[in-house]
Amino acid sequence: MVWLLAIASGLIVANLYYAQTLVGPISAATGLSPRAAGLIVTLTQIGYCLGLLFIVPLGDLLENRRLVVTLLLLTSGALALAATASSPWLVLAAALGVGLASVAAQIIVPFAAHLSREATRGQTVGKVVSGLLIGIMLARPVASLAADHLGWHAVFVGAAAAMLALAFVLRHKLPRRLPAATLSYPRLLASMWRLFASTPVLRRRSAYHAGMFGAFSLFWTTAPLALAGPEFGLSQTGIAIFALVGMAGAVASPVAGRLADAGHARSATTAALLLGVISFALPLLVPGARVVSLALLVAASIVLDMGVAANLVLGQRAIFVLGAEVRSRLNAIYFALFFAGGALGSALGAWVYAAHGWHGALVLGMAFPALALLYQLGEYAIEAAAPARRAE
């Protein structure tokens, strides 16, 4: 069941990233102007954030299996619309729909936590998040390679078929789970602000991972530009292979889960944030040789993905112990906040790369996890000082 949920999460979240490498051919085929082509990716992200805030909380209100299957059917429909769209408005509507419905992955992760024992919850969440991260990392290179050989329409046709098949499998394999919540939907949404304001762990974990995911988004926005540039001169296939190698960092997820289960979440978080800083420092140490530079960049991608994977699991493990009745809402707030950090990292990364080049982007990327680490260490200092103040 754990591996089924991990595979399902990866397949679902991959839908958010297929279009990132296909914006050019999609916009050309549908008549979308070059200036508006970026809206394909932007509307997918907007749809996902809206889904996190308005659909994922339903996991605390509605029967979970039915909710997941319904969202998968809607995702399949949106992907099929994207595959057959012949006008700009249709492809943009499809992009928004894909983002909205793909939040099914964020109902599955708390579902996995519900199904697991307390003693092994971190390991379970870690395995499911590994699948989710592998889906993120595989989506872009797979879409690029498939489009080269079969055309971009085939990517969305295949994804739509995969969602239909997954809906059928989960409908027959998932157990029913009916939450005990008695709140109405408006009161459920209103409770999210109260949860954020009254849950320090949620605020801290969201801040930590906003820094890490901001760095992750910045790296994967700017690294392909640098790899295709004169310094490295990689083809699209070469960049796809580079991205595939980077997914090795997902192995950190179950390790982080075991550390959290053993009571080492704080030190593991510090290590994860340090990995984020180190990943951007490595390429800055690059000598002139192209082969060595590329090898260090590959190492940096793996180290960064390890830090992001570990920190994501540690954050979810920390908030999932706060109560089963609010788990979906906590997960929705957590993801919405760190996705905002990711959007900021991606936007700033592209701007800094254009203005200051690859090294400027690396310095900015290092600042995201560094600020998160300083925030964590500041929290430690405040906690350490509190007993001394009480003693005075």
Coordinates of C-alpha atoms in Angstrom, one line a residue:
M1 CA 0.0 0.0 0.0
V2 CA 2.8 2.4 0.8
W3 CA 4.5 1.8 -2.5
L4 CA 1.2 2.2 -4.3
L5 CA 0.6 5.6 -2.6
A6 CA 4.2 6.6 -3.5
I7 CA 3.8 5.7 -7.2
A8 CA 0.4 7.4 -7.2
S9 CA 1.8 10.6 -5.7
G10 CA 4.7 10.7 -8.2
L11 CA 2.4 10.2 -11.2
I12 CA -0.1 12.9 -10.0
V13 CA 2.4 15.6 -9.2
A14 CA 4.3 15.0 -12.5
N15 CA 1.3 16.6 -14.2
L16 CA 2.4 20.0 -12.9
Y17 CA 5.7 19.9 -14.6
Y18 CA 5.2 18.3 -18.1
A19 CA 4.4 21.7 -19.7
Q20 CA 7.6 23.4 -18.4
T21 CA 9.8 22.0 -21.1
L22 CA 7.0 22.1 -23.8
V23 CA 5.9 25.7 -23.6
G24 CA 7.4 26.5 -27.0
P25 CA 5.8 23.8 -29.1
I26 CA 2.4 24.1 -27.2
S27 CA 2.2 27.9 -27.8
A28 CA 3.2 27.5 -31.4
A29 CA 0.6 24.9 -32.1
T30 CA -2.2 26.7 -30.3
G31 CA -1.5 30.3 -31.5
L32 CA -0.5 31.5 -28.0
S33 CA 1.8 34.6 -28.4
P34 CA 5.4 34.2 -27.1
R35 CA 4.8 36.9 -24.5
A36 CA 1.8 34.9 -23.1
A37 CA 3.4 31.5 -23.4
G38 CA 4.6 31.5 -19.8
L39 CA 0.9 31.6 -18.7
I40 CA 0.7 27.9 -19.3
V41 CA 3.1 27.2 -16.4
T42 CA 1.9 30.1 -14.3
L43 CA -1.8 29.1 -14.5
T44 CA -0.9 25.5 -13.6
Q45 CA 0.9 26.8 -10.5
I46 CA -2.0 29.1 -9.6
G47 CA -4.5 26.3 -10.0
Y48 CA -2.4 24.1 -7.7
C49 CA -2.2 26.8 -5.0
L50 CA -6.0 27.4 -5.2
G51 CA -6.5 23.6 -5.0
L52 CA -4.2 23.5 -1.9
L53 CA -6.3 26.2 -0.2
F54 CA -9.8 25.2 -1.2
I55 CA -9.8 21.5 -2.2
V56 CA -7.2 19.8 0.0
P57 CA -8.9 20.8 3.3
L58 CA -11.9 18.7 2.1
G59 CA -9.7 15.7 3.1
D60 CA -10.8 16.6 6.7
L61 CA -14.4 16.6 5.7
L62 CA -15.2 14.2 2.9
E63 CA -14.6 10.4 2.4
N64 CA -10.9 10.4 1.2
R65 CA -11.0 7.6 -1.3
R66 CA -13.9 9.1 -3.2
L67 CA -12.3 12.5 -3.1
V68 CA -9.0 11.2 -4.6
V69 CA -10.7 9.2 -7.3
T70 CA -12.9 12.2 -8.3
L71 CA -9.9 14.5 -8.6
L72 CA -8.1 11.9 -10.7
L73 CA -11.0 11.7 -13.1
L74 CA -11.0 15.6 -13.3
T75 CA -7.2 15.6 -13.9
S76 CA -7.6 13.1 -16.7
G77 CA -10.2 15.3 -18.3
A78 CA -8.0 18.4 -18.0
L79 CA -5.0 16.6 -19.5
A80 CA -7.1 15.3 -22.4
L81 CA -8.3 18.9 -23.0
A82 CA -4.7 20.0 -23.1
A83 CA -3.8 17.3 -25.6
T84 CA -6.6 18.3 -28.0
A85 CA -6.7 22.1 -27.4
S86 CA -6.5 24.1 -30.6
S87 CA -6.9 27.6 -29.2
P88 CA -5.0 29.6 -26.6
W89 CA -8.0 29.9 -24.3
L90 CA -8.6 26.1 -24.2
V91 CA -5.0 25.3 -23.4
L92 CA -4.9 27.9 -20.7
A93 CA -8.1 26.6 -19.2
A94 CA -6.7 23.1 -19.3
A95 CA -3.5 24.3 -17.5
L96 CA -5.6 25.8 -14.7
G97 CA -7.7 22.6 -14.4
V98 CA -4.6 20.4 -14.3
G99 CA -3.2 22.4 -11.4
L100 CA -6.5 22.4 -9.5
A101 CA -7.1 18.7 -9.7
S102 CA -3.5 17.5 -9.2
V103 CA -3.8 18.4 -5.5
A104 CA -5.0 14.8 -5.2
A105 CA -1.4 14.1 -4.3
Q106 CA -1.7 16.2 -1.2
I107 CA -4.7 14.2 0.0
I108 CA -2.8 10.9 -0.5
V109 CA 0.2 12.0 1.7
P110 CA -1.9 12.6 4.8
F111 CA -3.9 9.4 3.8
A112 CA -0.6 7.5 4.1
A113 CA 0.0 9.0 7.5
H114 CA -3.5 7.9 8.7
L115 CA -2.8 4.3 7.6
S116 CA 0.6 4.1 9.3
R117 CA 1.5 3.3 12.9
E118 CA 2.8 6.2 15.1
A119 CA 6.2 4.5 15.5
T120 CA 6.8 4.3 11.8
R121 CA 4.8 7.3 10.5
G122 CA 8.0 9.2 9.5
Q123 CA 9.3 6.3 7.4
T124 CA 5.9 5.9 5.7
V125 CA 5.6 9.5 4.9
G126 CA 9.2 9.5 3.7
K127 CA 8.6 6.7 1.2
V128 CA 5.5 8.4 -0.2
V129 CA 7.3 11.7 -0.5
S130 CA 10.2 9.9 -2.3
G131 CA 7.7 8.9 -4.9
L132 CA 6.3 12.4 -5.1
L133 CA 9.8 14.0 -5.5
I134 CA 10.8 11.4 -8.1
G135 CA 7.7 12.4 -10.0
I136 CA 8.7 16.0 -9.9
M137 CA 12.2 15.2 -11.1
L138 CA 11.3 12.8 -13.8
A139 CA 8.5 14.9 -15.3
R140 CA 10.6 17.4 -17.2
P141 CA 13.1 15.1 -18.8
V142 CA 10.5 12.4 -19.6
A143 CA 8.3 15.1 -21.3
S144 CA 11.2 16.5 -23.2
L145 CA 12.3 13.1 -24.5
A146 CA 8.8 11.9 -25.3
A147 CA 8.0 15.1 -27.2
D148 CA 11.2 14.8 -29.2
H149 CA 10.1 11.4 -30.5
L150 CA 6.3 11.4 -30.4
G151 CA 5.2 15.1 -30.2
W152 CA 3.9 17.1 -27.3
H153 CA 0.3 15.9 -27.7
A154 CA 1.4 12.3 -26.8
V155 CA 2.8 13.5 -23.5
F156 CA -0.7 14.7 -22.4
V157 CA -2.5 11.8 -23.9
G158 CA -0.3 9.4 -22.0
A159 CA -0.7 11.4 -18.8
A160 CA -4.5 11.4 -19.2
A161 CA -4.5 7.6 -19.7
A162 CA -2.3 7.2 -16.6
M163 CA -4.7 9.2 -14.4
L164 CA -7.7 7.1 -15.6
A165 CA -5.8 3.9 -14.8
L166 CA -4.7 5.2 -11.5
A167 CA -8.3 6.2 -10.6
F168 CA -9.4 2.6 -11.3
V169 CA -6.6 1.1 -9.2
L170 CA -7.0 3.4 -6.2
R171 CA -10.8 2.9 -6.3
H172 CA -10.3 -0.8 -5.7
K173 CA -7.2 -0.8 -3.5
L174 CA -7.6 2.1 -1.1
P175 CA -9.6 1.6 2.1
R176 CA -12.5 3.9 2.9
R177 CA -11.7 6.8 5.3
L178 CA -14.5 9.0 6.5
P179 CA -13.1 11.9 8.7
A180 CA -14.8 12.6 12.0
A181 CA -15.0 16.4 11.3
T182 CA -18.4 18.0 11.8
L183 CA -17.5 21.5 10.5
S184 CA -19.3 23.0 7.5
Y185 CA -17.1 23.8 4.5
P186 CA -17.0 27.6 5.2
R187 CA -16.1 27.0 8.8
L188 CA -13.4 24.5 7.6
L189 CA -11.8 27.2 5.5
A190 CA -12.0 29.8 8.2
S191 CA -10.3 27.4 10.6
M192 CA -7.2 27.4 8.4
W193 CA -6.1 30.9 9.5
R194 CA -6.6 29.9 13.2
L195 CA -4.5 26.8 12.7
F196 CA -1.7 28.9 11.1
A197 CA -1.9 31.5 13.9
S198 CA -2.0 29.0 16.7
T199 CA 0.5 26.4 15.5
P200 CA 4.2 27.5 15.9
V201 CA 5.5 24.2 14.5
L202 CA 3.5 24.8 11.3
R203 CA 4.9 28.3 10.9
R204 CA 8.5 27.2 11.5
R205 CA 8.3 24.2 9.2
S206 CA 6.7 26.3 6.5
A207 CA 9.5 28.9 6.7
Y208 CA 12.2 26.3 6.7
H209 CA 10.9 24.6 3.6
A210 CA 9.9 27.9 1.8
G211 CA 13.7 28.6 1.9
M212 CA 14.6 25.1 0.6
F213 CA 11.9 25.0 -2.1
G214 CA 12.8 28.5 -3.2
A215 CA 16.4 27.3 -3.7
F216 CA 15.2 24.2 -5.5
S217 CA 13.0 26.2 -7.9
L218 CA 15.7 28.7 -8.6
F219 CA 18.3 25.9 -9.3
W220 CA 16.0 24.0 -11.7
T221 CA 14.9 27.3 -13.4
T222 CA 18.5 28.6 -14.0
A223 CA 20.6 25.4 -14.3
P224 CA 19.1 24.3 -17.7
L225 CA 19.9 27.8 -19.0
A226 CA 23.5 27.5 -17.9
L227 CA 23.8 24.0 -19.2
A228 CA 22.5 25.0 -22.6
G229 CA 24.9 28.1 -22.6
P230 CA 28.4 28.4 -24.1
E231 CA 30.1 27.1 -20.9
F232 CA 28.6 23.7 -21.0
G233 CA 26.8 23.5 -24.4
L234 CA 24.5 20.6 -23.6
S235 CA 21.7 19.5 -25.9
Q236 CA 18.1 19.1 -24.6
T237 CA 18.8 15.4 -24.3
G238 CA 21.9 16.1 -22.3
I239 CA 19.9 18.4 -20.0
A240 CA 17.3 15.7 -19.6
I241 CA 20.0 13.2 -18.5
F242 CA 21.4 15.7 -16.1
A243 CA 17.9 16.1 -14.5
L244 CA 17.6 12.3 -14.3
V245 CA 20.9 12.0 -12.4
G246 CA 19.7 14.6 -9.9
M247 CA 16.8 12.5 -8.8
A248 CA 19.2 10.3 -6.9
G249 CA 18.8 12.8 -4.1
A250 CA 15.2 11.5 -3.4
V251 CA 16.9 8.6 -1.4
A252 CA 17.1 11.0 1.5
S253 CA 13.4 11.0 2.2
P254 CA 13.1 7.6 4.0
V255 CA 16.3 8.2 5.8
A256 CA 14.9 11.5 7.1
G257 CA 11.7 9.7 8.1
R258 CA 13.7 7.2 10.2
L259 CA 15.7 9.9 11.9
A260 CA 12.4 11.8 12.8
D261 CA 10.9 8.6 14.2
A262 CA 14.0 8.1 16.3
G263 CA 13.7 11.6 17.8
H264 CA 16.4 13.4 15.7
A265 CA 14.2 15.7 13.7
R266 CA 15.9 18.9 14.9
S267 CA 19.5 17.9 14.1
A268 CA 18.3 16.3 10.8
T269 CA 16.6 19.6 9.8
T270 CA 19.9 21.5 10.5
A271 CA 21.7 19.0 8.3
A272 CA 19.1 19.3 5.5
L273 CA 19.4 23.1 5.5
L274 CA 23.2 22.9 5.4
L275 CA 23.0 20.6 2.4
G276 CA 21.0 23.3 0.7
V277 CA 23.8 25.9 1.4
I278 CA 26.5 23.4 0.3
S279 CA 24.8 22.6 -2.9
F280 CA 25.1 26.2 -4.2
A281 CA 28.6 26.6 -2.8
L282 CA 30.0 23.6 -4.8
P283 CA 29.5 25.2 -8.3
L284 CA 31.0 28.4 -7.0
L285 CA 34.3 26.5 -6.4
V286 CA 34.4 25.4 -10.0
P287 CA 37.8 25.7 -11.7
G288 CA 38.0 26.4 -15.4
A289 CA 37.9 22.8 -16.7
R290 CA 34.5 22.0 -18.3
V291 CA 34.4 18.3 -17.2
V292 CA 35.2 19.2 -13.6
S293 CA 32.7 22.0 -13.6
L294 CA 30.0 19.7 -14.9
A295 CA 30.8 17.0 -12.4
L296 CA 30.5 19.5 -9.5
L297 CA 27.2 20.7 -10.9
V298 CA 25.9 17.2 -11.0
A299 CA 27.0 16.7 -7.4
A300 CA 25.3 20.0 -6.4
S301 CA 22.0 18.9 -8.0
I302 CA 22.1 15.6 -6.0
V303 CA 23.0 17.3 -2.7
L304 CA 20.3 19.9 -3.2
D305 CA 17.7 17.3 -3.9
M306 CA 18.8 15.3 -0.9
G307 CA 18.3 18.4 1.3
V308 CA 14.9 19.3 -0.1
A309 CA 13.7 15.7 0.1
A310 CA 14.8 15.3 3.7
N311 CA 13.5 18.7 4.8
L312 CA 10.1 18.1 3.2
V313 CA 9.6 14.8 5.1
L314 CA 10.8 16.2 8.4
G315 CA 8.3 19.0 8.0
Q316 CA 5.4 16.7 7.2
R317 CA 6.4 14.4 10.0
A318 CA 6.3 17.3 12.5
I319 CA 2.9 18.6 11.5
F320 CA 1.2 15.2 11.0
V321 CA 1.6 14.4 14.8
L322 CA -0.5 17.4 15.7
G323 CA -3.8 15.6 15.1
A324 CA -5.5 13.4 12.6
E325 CA -8.6 15.6 12.5
V326 CA -6.7 18.6 11.1
R327 CA -4.0 16.8 9.1
S328 CA -5.3 17.7 5.6
R329 CA -5.6 21.4 6.5
L330 CA -2.2 21.5 8.0
N331 CA -0.7 19.9 4.9
A332 CA -2.6 22.4 2.7
I333 CA -1.2 25.4 4.5
Y334 CA 2.3 23.9 4.6
F335 CA 2.4 23.2 0.9
A336 CA 0.8 26.5 -0.1
L337 CA 3.4 28.5 1.9
F338 CA 6.4 26.7 0.6
F339 CA 5.1 26.7 -3.0
A340 CA 5.0 30.5 -2.6
G341 CA 8.7 30.3 -1.7
G342 CA 9.3 28.2 -4.8
A343 CA 7.5 30.8 -7.0
L344 CA 9.6 33.5 -5.5
G345 CA 12.8 31.6 -6.1
S346 CA 11.9 30.8 -9.7
A347 CA 11.0 34.4 -10.5
L348 CA 14.0 35.9 -8.8
G349 CA 16.4 33.3 -10.3
A350 CA 15.4 34.0 -13.8
W351 CA 15.8 37.8 -13.3
V352 CA 19.2 37.5 -11.5
Y353 CA 20.5 35.0 -14.1
A354 CA 19.6 37.5 -16.9
A355 CA 21.1 40.4 -15.0
H356 CA 24.1 38.9 -13.3
G357 CA 24.7 35.5 -14.9
W358 CA 25.1 32.0 -13.5
H359 CA 27.3 32.9 -10.5
G360 CA 24.9 35.6 -9.4
A361 CA 22.0 33.1 -9.5
L362 CA 24.1 30.7 -7.4
V363 CA 24.8 33.3 -4.7
L364 CA 21.1 34.1 -4.6
G365 CA 20.2 30.5 -4.4
M366 CA 22.6 30.0 -1.4
A367 CA 20.8 32.8 0.4
F368 CA 17.4 30.9 0.5
P369 CA 18.5 27.9 2.6
A370 CA 21.0 30.1 4.5
L371 CA 18.2 32.4 5.7
A372 CA 16.1 29.3 6.7
L373 CA 19.1 28.0 8.6
L374 CA 19.6 31.3 10.5
Y375 CA 15.9 31.3 11.3
Q376 CA 16.2 27.8 12.8
L377 CA 19.3 28.6 14.8
G378 CA 17.6 31.8 16.1
E379 CA 14.7 29.6 17.3
Y380 CA 17.2 27.4 19.1
A381 CA 18.8 30.5 20.8
I382 CA 15.4 31.8 21.9
E383 CA 14.5 28.4 23.4
A384 CA 17.9 28.1 25.2
A385 CA 17.5 31.6 26.6
A386 CA 14.0 31.0 27.9
P387 CA 15.1 28.8 31.0
A388 CA 17.8 31.3 31.9
R389 CA 15.2 34.2 31.9
R390 CA 12.8 32.1 34.0
A391 CA 15.7 31.4 36.5
E392 CA 16.4 35.1 36.8

